[in-house]
XYZ file of C-alpha atoms in Angstrom:
184
model
C 8.711 -12.359 -0.256
C 10.213 -9.098 -1.471
C 9.392 -5.818 -0.121
C 7.409 -4.762 -3.240
C 5.209 -8.013 -2.978
C 4.651 -7.341 0.812
C 3.810 -3.670 0.026
C 1.280 -4.584 -2.750
C -0.254 -7.181 -0.356
C -0.623 -4.528 2.442
C -2.076 -1.976 0.110
C -4.711 -4.787 -1.161
C -5.762 -5.868 2.150
C -6.017 -2.195 3.549
C -7.825 -1.080 0.352
C -10.231 -4.159 0.832
C -10.959 -3.344 4.634
C -11.583 0.241 4.003
C -14.054 -0.272 1.058
C -15.814 -2.821 3.097
C -16.367 -0.170 6.059
C -17.647 2.059 3.050
C -15.095 4.469 2.943
C -13.588 6.023 -0.243
C -10.204 4.848 -1.230
C -7.559 6.202 -3.255
C -3.978 5.115 -4.355
C -0.872 7.016 -5.385
C 2.013 4.751 -6.213
C 5.202 5.608 -7.837
C 6.040 3.210 -10.699
C 7.390 3.640 -14.301
C 5.156 6.485 -14.110
C 3.171 7.918 -11.097
C -0.009 5.857 -10.918
C -3.010 8.013 -9.310
C -6.432 6.595 -8.664
C -8.703 9.259 -7.040
C -10.749 8.133 -3.870
C -14.015 6.314 -4.628
C -16.497 3.945 -3.060
C -17.644 0.294 -3.824
C -16.390 -3.051 -4.443
C -15.954 -2.217 -8.244
C -13.426 0.344 -7.328
C -11.570 -2.447 -5.580
C -10.534 -4.081 -8.926
C -9.277 -0.676 -10.282
C -6.909 -0.520 -7.376
C -5.819 -4.305 -7.708
C -5.127 -3.560 -11.573
C -2.848 -0.662 -10.707
C -1.106 -2.766 -7.775
C -0.552 -5.667 -10.023
C 1.433 -3.324 -12.486
C 3.758 -1.862 -10.010
C 7.635 -2.194 -10.307
C 10.538 -1.030 -8.681
C 11.629 2.201 -10.159
C 14.605 4.709 -9.584
C 12.836 7.693 -11.366
C 11.215 9.314 -8.344
C 12.104 9.683 -4.860
C 9.374 9.526 -1.973
C 9.944 13.268 -1.621
C 9.045 13.673 -5.368
C 5.823 11.582 -4.766
C 4.581 13.107 -1.551
C 5.055 16.842 -3.475
C 2.678 15.388 -6.050
C 0.187 14.493 -3.666
C -0.329 18.109 -2.477
C -2.322 18.543 -5.550
C -4.423 15.517 -4.938
C -5.486 15.143 -1.455
C -7.800 17.426 0.620
C -7.924 18.338 4.202
C -10.328 15.803 5.072
C -8.140 12.780 3.727
C -6.480 10.377 5.588
C -3.148 9.099 4.283
C -1.317 6.106 4.836
C 2.322 5.760 3.720
C 3.811 2.349 3.141
C 7.684 2.581 2.280
C 10.794 0.911 2.958
C 12.769 4.065 2.642
C 14.677 5.080 5.800
C 15.897 8.300 4.306
C 15.839 11.068 6.404
C 14.504 13.551 3.751
C 11.004 12.445 3.430
C 9.463 12.795 6.898
C 9.845 16.523 6.383
C 7.997 16.748 3.183
C 5.366 14.224 4.817
C 4.955 17.168 7.435
C 4.758 19.649 5.176
C 2.294 17.915 2.980
C 0.026 17.342 6.072
C 0.409 21.270 6.953
C -1.524 22.203 10.229
C -3.996 19.262 9.980
C -4.589 17.121 12.657
C -2.077 14.025 12.546
C -4.638 11.419 13.471
C -5.117 11.144 9.653
C -1.647 9.925 9.153
C -0.040 6.735 9.572
C 3.491 5.268 7.953
C 3.935 1.744 7.772
C 7.590 0.891 7.592
C 8.978 -2.052 5.656
C 12.201 -2.997 7.537
C 14.767 -2.971 4.565
C 17.178 -5.221 6.422
C 14.497 -8.037 6.855
C 13.952 -7.831 2.923
C 17.471 -8.189 2.247
C 18.760 -4.477 2.179
C 18.425 -1.928 -0.466
C 18.392 -4.270 -3.369
C 14.897 -5.201 -2.525
C 13.459 -1.533 -2.041
C 10.981 -0.512 -4.652
C 12.741 2.984 -4.896
C 16.077 1.873 -4.701
C 16.473 3.457 -1.383
C 19.653 2.393 0.903
C 18.675 1.738 4.439
C 20.580 4.279 6.305
C 19.695 3.071 9.811
C 17.375 0.575 11.878
C 13.551 0.658 10.951
C 12.640 0.475 14.670
C 14.968 3.524 15.473
C 13.403 5.281 12.524
C 9.831 4.701 13.737
C 10.829 6.169 17.071
C 12.122 9.284 15.180
C 8.549 9.568 13.248
C 6.972 9.119 16.658
C 8.837 12.079 18.131
C 7.621 13.957 15.401
C 3.907 13.090 15.813
C 3.598 10.377 12.857
C 2.057 7.385 13.880
C 4.096 4.444 12.278
C 4.489 0.582 12.504
C 7.398 -1.686 11.311
C 6.475 -4.750 9.100
C 9.312 -7.154 8.472
C 9.432 -9.906 6.157
C 7.025 -12.847 6.594
C 4.986 -11.107 9.251
C 2.149 -10.683 7.008
C 0.553 -14.422 7.103
C -2.881 -15.235 5.857
C -5.467 -16.139 8.431
C -5.686 -20.118 7.997
C -9.309 -21.097 8.033
C -10.820 -17.861 8.026
C -12.828 -18.641 4.635
C -12.904 -22.311 4.704
C -10.876 -24.414 2.390
C -9.568 -22.283 -0.747
C -10.531 -23.874 -3.900
C -10.200 -22.684 -7.549
C -12.926 -22.512 -9.809
C -13.063 -25.423 -12.444
C -14.996 -24.863 -15.823
C -15.884 -27.669 -18.181
C -16.785 -26.589 -21.996
C -19.150 -28.837 -23.343
C -19.150 -29.978 -27.252
C -22.014 -27.394 -27.875
C -19.838 -24.482 -26.825
C -21.567 -23.983 -23.399
C -19.377 -23.628 -20.324
C -20.452 -25.328 -17.119
C -19.117 -24.783 -13.545
C -18.013 -28.046 -12.146
C -16.460 -26.688 -8.690
C -16.930 -23.352 -7.069
């Protein structure tokens, strides 16, 4: 239950929900090299996003400010933006406000992963050291007109029984080389 794993689960869930609502979804994630997936519609696009999320690794190469600066060239005035980060550094909210410009702030949300609940800075994807309490940081964002939520370790739990019994598909390969499904 690292902050990176929690972030990936949140991003995958959010992408799935938005794509199910027939909205286009894109992704900009800073990993070993910045990963940019332009917004598209459809369930096939979900697999593209999942492939990119599966390859994410913690990095020290770029800060959140650098990633937000890169986004200036990729987002339009109509786009909504969700930032998911464990960073409590005071420099990125200003970069986020500059990115959004004069646009309405109703298309902007920040999900703060509480670094203290994940064991501090050693778990943060960008190597950010916590500089304060996440709830206090969320209050500071709210004062700047930025909607934010704090997520702590273990808060994202699957809904039990929502999809029935979870089972894996099982296949059998016959002597003829044909594959048959024995359990779905």
